Amino acid sequence: SFELTQPPSVSVSPGQTASITCSGDKLGAKYACWYQQKPGQSPVLVIYHNNKRPSGIPERFSGSNSGNTATLTISGTQAMDEADYYCQAWDSSNVVFGGGTKLTVL
Amino acid sequence: QVQLQESGPGLVKPSQTLSLTCTVSGGSISSDNYYWSWIRQHPGKGLEWIGYIYYSGSTYYTPSLKSRVTISVDTSKNQFSLKLTSVTAADTAVYYCARGQHLFDPWGQGTLVTVSS
């Protein structure tokens, strides 16, 4: 079955660029999206269709997807960006989430 | 702006049926060709997609839960519902409803369902 793999944790200093990867077989041939989830809150879509930002999502969030890896990039990371991030794609109508990455801003 | 709100019992006994309802406000559940999904999150864990429904009643479920899951829609009430039968402690989770088929936006606030006697 199709699986998505993310690193459990990523750390970044404020103002620097954070990159979170998501790996899956031929993921670049599918659409990937990313969700941000802060403690006690529901997930929020931050990137869809590999690199599109929903209305209201800051420009510092961007995405790419090629080969077997999708990447969420946060430029000029702020303390408010500290959260869990989940990648997601679908395969044969089945929706698959990655295991999540905890982004720490320190 | 569409908003979703889950409702239902927070405690279910083992072997019984979990039943939740998602009420959609700020838009019609039968408009704009949207699908509507259920997703759950086990305590401290990641997200697990359960399935989706179209306003016409067409459904698709994740294979691992397919034998126990039913998602239905009531367009007159602008609601869709989840039933999960024969629950065990492994079904304890926060259950979210969300708009979408292959990507999800927005999400409801989520409701914790605990399976315990």
PDB file of C-alpha atoms in Angstrom:
ATOM      1  CA  SER A   1       0.000   0.000   0.000  1.00  0.00           C
ATOM      2  CA  PHE A   2       1.025   3.579  -0.595  1.00  0.00           C
ATOM      3  CA  GLU A   3       2.837   5.185   2.324  1.00  0.00           C
ATOM      4  CA  LEU A   4       4.235   8.629   3.091  1.00  0.00           C
ATOM      5  CA  THR A   5       7.267   9.072   5.327  1.00  0.00           C
ATOM      6  CA  GLN A   6       8.184  12.242   7.204  1.00  0.00           C
ATOM      7  CA  PRO A   7      10.991  12.965   9.671  1.00  0.00           C
ATOM      8  CA  PRO A   8       9.599  12.996  13.224  1.00  0.00           C
ATOM      9  CA  SER A   9      11.120  16.349  14.042  1.00  0.00           C
ATOM     10  CA  VAL A  10      12.792  19.369  12.496  1.00  0.00           C
ATOM     11  CA  SER A  11      14.348  22.302  14.328  1.00  0.00           C
ATOM     12  CA  VAL A  12      14.944  25.796  12.981  1.00  0.00           C
ATOM     13  CA  SER A  13      16.112  29.125  14.355  1.00  0.00           C
ATOM     14  CA  PRO A  14      13.764  32.109  14.076  1.00  0.00           C
ATOM     15  CA  GLY A  15      14.166  33.898  10.763  1.00  0.00           C
ATOM     16  CA  GLN A  16      15.785  30.909   9.093  1.00  0.00           C
ATOM     17  CA  THR A  17      14.334  28.556   6.484  1.00  0.00           C
ATOM     18  CA  ALA A  18      12.711  25.308   7.543  1.00  0.00           C
ATOM     19  CA  SER A  19      12.325  22.402   5.150  1.00  0.00           C
ATOM     20  CA  ILE A  20      10.117  19.412   5.893  1.00  0.00           C
ATOM     21  CA  THR A  21      10.239  16.435   3.547  1.00  0.00           C
ATOM     22  CA  CYS A  22       7.668  13.812   2.673  1.00  0.00           C
ATOM     23  CA  SER A  23       8.695  10.678   0.796  1.00  0.00           C
ATOM     24  CA  GLY A  24       6.614   8.177  -1.104  1.00  0.00           C
ATOM     25  CA  ASP A  25       6.906   5.966  -4.155  1.00  0.00           C
ATOM     26  CA  LYS A  26       6.538   8.149  -7.270  1.00  0.00           C
ATOM     27  CA  LEU A  27       5.038  10.897  -5.105  1.00  0.00           C
ATOM     28  CA  GLY A  28       6.041  13.455  -7.728  1.00  0.00           C
ATOM     29  CA  ALA A  29       3.415  11.958 -10.038  1.00  0.00           C
ATOM     30  CA  LYS A  30       0.662  12.742  -7.541  1.00  0.00           C
ATOM     31  CA  TYR A  31      -0.644  15.893  -5.920  1.00  0.00           C
ATOM     32  CA  ALA A  32       0.701  16.567  -2.416  1.00  0.00           C
ATOM     33  CA  CYS A  33      -0.693  18.881   0.199  1.00  0.00           C
ATOM     34  CA  TRP A  34       0.367  19.990   3.664  1.00  0.00           C
ATOM     35  CA  TYR A  35      -1.474  20.720   6.898  1.00  0.00           C
ATOM     36  CA  GLN A  36      -0.381  22.639   9.968  1.00  0.00           C
ATOM     37  CA  GLN A  37      -1.725  21.529  13.342  1.00  0.00           C
ATOM     38  CA  LYS A  38      -1.064  23.469  16.517  1.00  0.00           C
ATOM     39  CA  PRO A  39      -1.681  21.888  19.943  1.00  0.00           C
ATOM     40  CA  GLY A  40      -5.347  21.459  20.696  1.00  0.00           C
ATOM     41  CA  GLN A  41      -6.408  22.741  17.280  1.00  0.00           C
ATOM     42  CA  SER A  42      -7.692  21.239  14.067  1.00  0.00           C
ATOM     43  CA  PRO A  43      -5.386  20.853  11.078  1.00  0.00           C
ATOM     44  CA  VAL A  44      -5.230  23.762   8.640  1.00  0.00           C
ATOM     45  CA  LEU A  45      -4.425  23.370   4.952  1.00  0.00           C
ATOM     46  CA  VAL A  46      -1.317  25.414   4.136  1.00  0.00           C
ATOM     47  CA  ILE A  47      -0.303  23.996   0.731  1.00  0.00           C
ATOM     48  CA  TYR A  48      -2.358  22.119  -1.867  1.00  0.00           C
ATOM     49  CA  HIS A  49      -1.663  20.767  -5.351  1.00  0.00           C
ATOM     50  CA  ASN A  50       2.067  20.659  -4.509  1.00  0.00           C
ATOM     51  CA  ASN A  51       2.684  24.395  -4.372  1.00  0.00           C
ATOM     52  CA  LYS A  52      -0.526  26.411  -4.085  1.00  0.00           C
ATOM     53  CA  ARG A  53      -1.387  28.452  -1.017  1.00  0.00           C
ATOM     54  CA  PRO A  54      -4.981  28.787   0.174  1.00  0.00           C
ATOM     55  CA  SER A  55      -6.253  32.259   0.826  1.00  0.00           C
ATOM     56  CA  GLY A  56      -4.915  33.620   4.100  1.00  0.00           C
ATOM     57  CA  ILE A  57      -1.777  31.479   4.242  1.00  0.00           C
ATOM     58  CA  PRO A  58       1.375  33.620   4.460  1.00  0.00           C
ATOM     59  CA  GLU A  59       3.705  33.765   1.468  1.00  0.00           C
ATOM     60  CA  ARG A  60       6.544  32.332   3.560  1.00  0.00           C
ATOM     61  CA  PHE A  61       4.917  28.901   3.106  1.00  0.00           C
ATOM     62  CA  SER A  62       5.806  27.187  -0.167  1.00  0.00           C
ATOM     63  CA  GLY A  63       5.867  23.670  -1.529  1.00  0.00           C
ATOM     64  CA  SER A  64       7.456  21.516  -4.189  1.00  0.00           C
ATOM     65  CA  ASN A  65       7.073  17.933  -5.345  1.00  0.00           C
ATOM     66  CA  SER A  66       9.363  15.934  -7.600  1.00  0.00           C
ATOM     67  CA  GLY A  67      10.534  12.371  -7.914  1.00  0.00           C
ATOM     68  CA  ASN A  68       9.748  10.608  -4.659  1.00  0.00           C
ATOM     69  CA  THR A  69       9.799  13.657  -2.389  1.00  0.00           C
ATOM     70  CA  ALA A  70       7.519  16.565  -1.589  1.00  0.00           C
ATOM     71  CA  THR A  71       8.935  19.430   0.451  1.00  0.00           C
ATOM     72  CA  LEU A  72       7.289  22.098   2.562  1.00  0.00           C
ATOM     73  CA  THR A  73       9.475  25.159   2.933  1.00  0.00           C
ATOM     74  CA  ILE A  74       8.909  27.909   5.457  1.00  0.00           C
ATOM     75  CA  SER A  75      11.016  30.982   4.782  1.00  0.00           C
ATOM     76  CA  GLY A  76      11.747  33.425   7.582  1.00  0.00           C
ATOM     77  CA  THR A  77      10.288  31.015  10.135  1.00  0.00           C
ATOM     78  CA  GLN A  78       8.445  32.644  13.014  1.00  0.00           C
ATOM     79  CA  ALA A  79       7.708  31.380  16.496  1.00  0.00           C
ATOM     80  CA  MET A  80       4.043  31.074  15.514  1.00  0.00           C
ATOM     81  CA  ASP A  81       4.999  28.456  12.912  1.00  0.00           C
ATOM     82  CA  GLU A  82       5.922  25.953  15.633  1.00  0.00           C
ATOM     83  CA  ALA A  83       3.453  23.102  15.050  1.00  0.00           C
ATOM     84  CA  ASP A  84       3.009  19.616  13.676  1.00  0.00           C
ATOM     85  CA  TYR A  85       2.985  19.386   9.897  1.00  0.00           C
ATOM     86  CA  TYR A  86       1.392  16.566   7.933  1.00  0.00           C
ATOM     87  CA  CYS A  87       1.790  15.799   4.259  1.00  0.00           C
ATOM     88  CA  GLN A  88      -1.033  14.094   2.409  1.00  0.00           C
ATOM     89  CA  ALA A  89      -1.656  12.602  -1.024  1.00  0.00           C
ATOM     90  CA  TRP A  90      -4.031  10.133  -2.581  1.00  0.00           C
ATOM     91  CA  ASP A  91      -3.547   6.929  -4.506  1.00  0.00           C
ATOM     92  CA  SER A  92      -6.313   5.001  -6.266  1.00  0.00           C
ATOM     93  CA  SER A  93      -8.908   7.061  -4.385  1.00  0.00           C
ATOM     94  CA  ASN A  94      -7.333   6.222  -1.024  1.00  0.00           C
ATOM     95  CA  VAL A  95      -6.176   9.193   1.009  1.00  0.00           C
ATOM     96  CA  VAL A  96      -2.854   8.803   2.780  1.00  0.00           C
ATOM     97  CA  PHE A  97      -1.289  11.022   5.441  1.00  0.00           C
ATOM     98  CA  GLY A  98       2.331  11.119   6.456  1.00  0.00           C
ATOM     99  CA  GLY A  99       3.168  10.435  10.072  1.00  0.00           C
ATOM    100  CA  GLY A 100       3.736  14.111  10.847  1.00  0.00           C
ATOM    101  CA  THR A 101       6.740  16.285  11.629  1.00  0.00           C
ATOM    102  CA  LYS A 102       7.068  18.388  14.755  1.00  0.00           C
ATOM    103  CA  LEU A 103       8.634  21.716  13.832  1.00  0.00           C
ATOM    104  CA  THR A 104      10.437  23.373  16.715  1.00  0.00           C
ATOM    105  CA  VAL A 105      11.462  27.011  16.428  1.00  0.00           C
ATOM    106  CA  LEU A 106      14.313  27.729  18.814  1.00  0.00           C
TER     107      LEU A 106
ATOM    108  CA  GLN B   1     -17.441  31.006   4.992  1.00  0.00           C
ATOM    109  CA  VAL B   2     -18.206  27.343   5.474  1.00  0.00           C
ATOM    110  CA  GLN B   3     -17.912  25.966   8.999  1.00  0.00           C
ATOM    111  CA  LEU B   4     -18.249  22.389  10.227  1.00  0.00           C
ATOM    112  CA  GLN B   5     -19.177  21.162  13.686  1.00  0.00           C
ATOM    113  CA  GLU B   6     -19.046  17.594  14.961  1.00  0.00           C
ATOM    114  CA  SER B   7     -21.506  16.310  17.552  1.00  0.00           C
ATOM    115  CA  GLY B   8     -22.202  13.029  19.266  1.00  0.00           C
ATOM    116  CA  PRO B   9     -21.469  10.958  22.374  1.00  0.00           C
ATOM    117  CA  GLY B  10     -18.017  11.302  23.857  1.00  0.00           C
ATOM    118  CA  LEU B  11     -18.102   7.855  25.421  1.00  0.00           C
ATOM    119  CA  VAL B  12     -19.011   4.597  23.709  1.00  0.00           C
ATOM    120  CA  LYS B  13     -18.902   1.098  25.173  1.00  0.00           C
ATOM    121  CA  PRO B  14     -16.829  -1.627  23.518  1.00  0.00           C
ATOM    122  CA  SER B  15     -18.681  -3.605  20.837  1.00  0.00           C
ATOM    123  CA  GLN B  16     -21.245  -0.830  20.403  1.00  0.00           C
ATOM    124  CA  THR B  17     -21.677   1.615  17.521  1.00  0.00           C
ATOM    125  CA  LEU B  18     -20.025   5.024  17.405  1.00  0.00           C
ATOM    126  CA  SER B  19     -22.311   7.636  15.842  1.00  0.00           C
ATOM    127  CA  LEU B  20     -21.293  11.187  14.997  1.00  0.00           C
ATOM    128  CA  THR B  21     -22.895  13.985  13.011  1.00  0.00           C
ATOM    129  CA  CYS B  22     -21.257  16.893  11.224  1.00  0.00           C
ATOM    130  CA  THR B  23     -23.346  20.015  10.722  1.00  0.00           C
ATOM    131  CA  VAL B  24     -22.320  22.290   7.872  1.00  0.00           C
ATOM    132  CA  SER B  25     -23.065  26.001   8.126  1.00  0.00           C
ATOM    133  CA  GLY B  26     -22.336  28.933   5.849  1.00  0.00           C
ATOM    134  CA  GLY B  27     -23.006  26.936   2.707  1.00  0.00           C
ATOM    135  CA  SER B  28     -25.068  24.116   1.269  1.00  0.00           C
ATOM    136  CA  ILE B  29     -23.780  20.571   1.574  1.00  0.00           C
ATOM    137  CA  SER B  30     -25.149  19.882  -1.897  1.00  0.00           C
ATOM    138  CA  SER B  31     -23.535  22.786  -3.717  1.00  0.00           C
ATOM    139  CA  ASP B  32     -20.328  23.241  -5.696  1.00  0.00           C
ATOM    140  CA  ASN B  33     -19.615  19.542  -6.194  1.00  0.00           C
ATOM    141  CA  TYR B  34     -17.895  19.180  -2.840  1.00  0.00           C
ATOM    142  CA  TYR B  35     -17.305  15.900  -1.083  1.00  0.00           C
ATOM    143  CA  TRP B  36     -17.401  15.574   2.703  1.00  0.00           C
ATOM    144  CA  SER B  37     -15.016  13.477   4.758  1.00  0.00           C
ATOM    145  CA  TRP B  38     -14.344  11.982   8.162  1.00  0.00           C
ATOM    146  CA  ILE B  39     -10.801  11.811   9.536  1.00  0.00           C
ATOM    147  CA  ARG B  40      -9.611  10.662  12.938  1.00  0.00           C
ATOM    148  CA  GLN B  41      -6.552  11.160  15.093  1.00  0.00           C
ATOM    149  CA  HIS B  42      -5.596   8.721  17.811  1.00  0.00           C
ATOM    150  CA  PRO B  43      -4.313  10.418  20.982  1.00  0.00           C
ATOM    151  CA  GLY B  44      -0.851  11.806  20.362  1.00  0.00           C
ATOM    152  CA  LYS B  45      -0.715  10.225  16.915  1.00  0.00           C
ATOM    153  CA  GLY B  46      -1.128  11.123  13.274  1.00  0.00           C
ATOM    154  CA  LEU B  47      -4.142  11.532  11.028  1.00  0.00           C
ATOM    155  CA  GLU B  48      -6.162   8.674   9.548  1.00  0.00           C
ATOM    156  CA  TRP B  49      -8.672   9.215   6.765  1.00  0.00           C
ATOM    157  CA  ILE B  50     -11.909   7.247   7.228  1.00  0.00           C
ATOM    158  CA  GLY B  51     -13.945   7.998   4.119  1.00  0.00           C
ATOM    159  CA  TYR B  52     -15.992  10.506   2.148  1.00  0.00           C
ATOM    160  CA  ILE B  53     -19.479  11.077   0.812  1.00  0.00           C
ATOM    161  CA  TYR B  54     -20.992  13.143  -1.987  1.00  0.00           C
ATOM    162  CA  TYR B  55     -24.350  14.846  -1.484  1.00  0.00           C
ATOM    163  CA  SER B  56     -25.879  12.289  -3.840  1.00  0.00           C
ATOM    164  CA  GLY B  57     -24.953   9.576  -1.350  1.00  0.00           C
ATOM    165  CA  SER B  58     -21.963   8.150  -3.180  1.00  0.00           C
ATOM    166  CA  THR B  59     -19.326   6.987  -0.687  1.00  0.00           C
ATOM    167  CA  TYR B  60     -15.779   5.670  -0.482  1.00  0.00           C
ATOM    168  CA  TYR B  61     -14.150   4.199   2.614  1.00  0.00           C
ATOM    169  CA  THR B  62     -10.611   3.402   3.596  1.00  0.00           C
ATOM    170  CA  PRO B  63     -10.091  -0.347   3.093  1.00  0.00           C
ATOM    171  CA  SER B  64      -8.993  -0.991   6.687  1.00  0.00           C
ATOM    172  CA  LEU B  65     -12.312   0.242   8.124  1.00  0.00           C
ATOM    173  CA  LYS B  66     -14.652  -0.492   5.230  1.00  0.00           C
ATOM    174  CA  SER B  67     -16.384  -3.430   6.909  1.00  0.00           C
ATOM    175  CA  ARG B  68     -17.378  -1.334   9.944  1.00  0.00           C
ATOM    176  CA  VAL B  69     -18.008   2.152   8.516  1.00  0.00           C
ATOM    177  CA  THR B  70     -21.073   3.848   7.099  1.00  0.00           C
ATOM    178  CA  ILE B  71     -21.163   7.504   6.091  1.00  0.00           C
ATOM    179  CA  SER B  72     -24.528   9.025   5.216  1.00  0.00           C
ATOM    180  CA  VAL B  73     -25.859  12.452   4.278  1.00  0.00           C
ATOM    181  CA  ASP B  74     -29.020  14.395   5.123  1.00  0.00           C
ATOM    182  CA  THR B  75     -29.212  17.314   2.723  1.00  0.00           C
ATOM    183  CA  SER B  76     -32.395  18.669   4.348  1.00  0.00           C
ATOM    184  CA  LYS B  77     -30.467  19.205   7.579  1.00  0.00           C
ATOM    185  CA  ASN B  78     -27.164  20.102   5.891  1.00  0.00           C
ATOM    186  CA  GLN B  79     -25.503  17.278   7.806  1.00  0.00           C
ATOM    187  CA  PHE B  80     -23.505  14.164   7.181  1.00  0.00           C
ATOM    188  CA  SER B  81     -22.900  11.355   9.621  1.00  0.00           C
ATOM    189  CA  LEU B  82     -20.479   8.616  10.592  1.00  0.00           C
ATOM    190  CA  LYS B  83     -21.305   5.220  12.040  1.00  0.00           C
ATOM    191  CA  LEU B  84     -18.560   2.859  13.151  1.00  0.00           C
ATOM    192  CA  THR B  85     -19.685  -0.525  14.424  1.00  0.00           C
ATOM    193  CA  SER B  86     -18.127  -3.000  16.847  1.00  0.00           C
ATOM    194  CA  VAL B  87     -15.796  -0.432  18.376  1.00  0.00           C
ATOM    195  CA  THR B  88     -12.817  -1.289  20.554  1.00  0.00           C
ATOM    196  CA  ALA B  89     -10.350   0.781  22.555  1.00  0.00           C
ATOM    197  CA  ALA B  90      -8.354   1.160  19.338  1.00  0.00           C
ATOM    198  CA  ASP B  91     -11.134   3.378  18.000  1.00  0.00           C
ATOM    199  CA  THR B  92     -10.567   5.958  20.751  1.00  0.00           C
ATOM    200  CA  ALA B  93      -9.637   9.109  18.869  1.00  0.00           C
ATOM    201  CA  VAL B  94     -10.513  12.666  18.003  1.00  0.00           C
ATOM    202  CA  TYR B  95     -12.883  12.503  15.066  1.00  0.00           C
ATOM    203  CA  TYR B  96     -12.882  15.352  12.566  1.00  0.00           C
ATOM    204  CA  CYS B  97     -15.244  16.136   9.745  1.00  0.00           C
ATOM    205  CA  ALA B  98     -13.892  18.122   6.818  1.00  0.00           C
ATOM    206  CA  ARG B  99     -14.874  19.350   3.403  1.00  0.00           C
ATOM    207  CA  GLY B 100     -13.128  17.585   0.557  1.00  0.00           C
ATOM    208  CA  GLN B 101     -12.405  14.336  -1.209  1.00  0.00           C
ATOM    209  CA  HIS B 102      -8.655  14.396  -1.796  1.00  0.00           C
ATOM    210  CA  LEU B 103      -7.701  17.477   0.162  1.00  0.00           C
ATOM    211  CA  PHE B 104      -9.443  18.882   3.181  1.00  0.00           C
ATOM    212  CA  ASP B 105     -10.428  22.449   3.916  1.00  0.00           C
ATOM    213  CA  PRO B 106     -11.905  23.475   6.250  1.00  0.00           C
ATOM    214  CA  TRP B 107     -12.022  21.075   9.185  1.00  0.00           C
ATOM    215  CA  GLY B 108     -14.361  20.929  12.131  1.00  0.00           C
ATOM    216  CA  GLN B 109     -12.979  21.461  15.623  1.00  0.00           C
ATOM    217  CA  GLY B 110     -12.983  17.727  16.287  1.00  0.00           C
ATOM    218  CA  THR B 111     -14.652  15.649  18.957  1.00  0.00           C
ATOM    219  CA  LEU B 112     -12.970  13.158  21.271  1.00  0.00           C
ATOM    220  CA  VAL B 113     -14.628   9.763  21.386  1.00  0.00           C
ATOM    221  CA  THR B 114     -13.457   7.373  24.081  1.00  0.00           C
ATOM    222  CA  VAL B 115     -14.277   3.688  23.897  1.00  0.00           C
ATOM    223  CA  SER B 116     -14.501   2.311  27.399  1.00  0.00           C
ATOM    224  CA  SER B 117     -16.837   0.290  29.574  1.00  0.00           C
TER     225      SER B 117
END
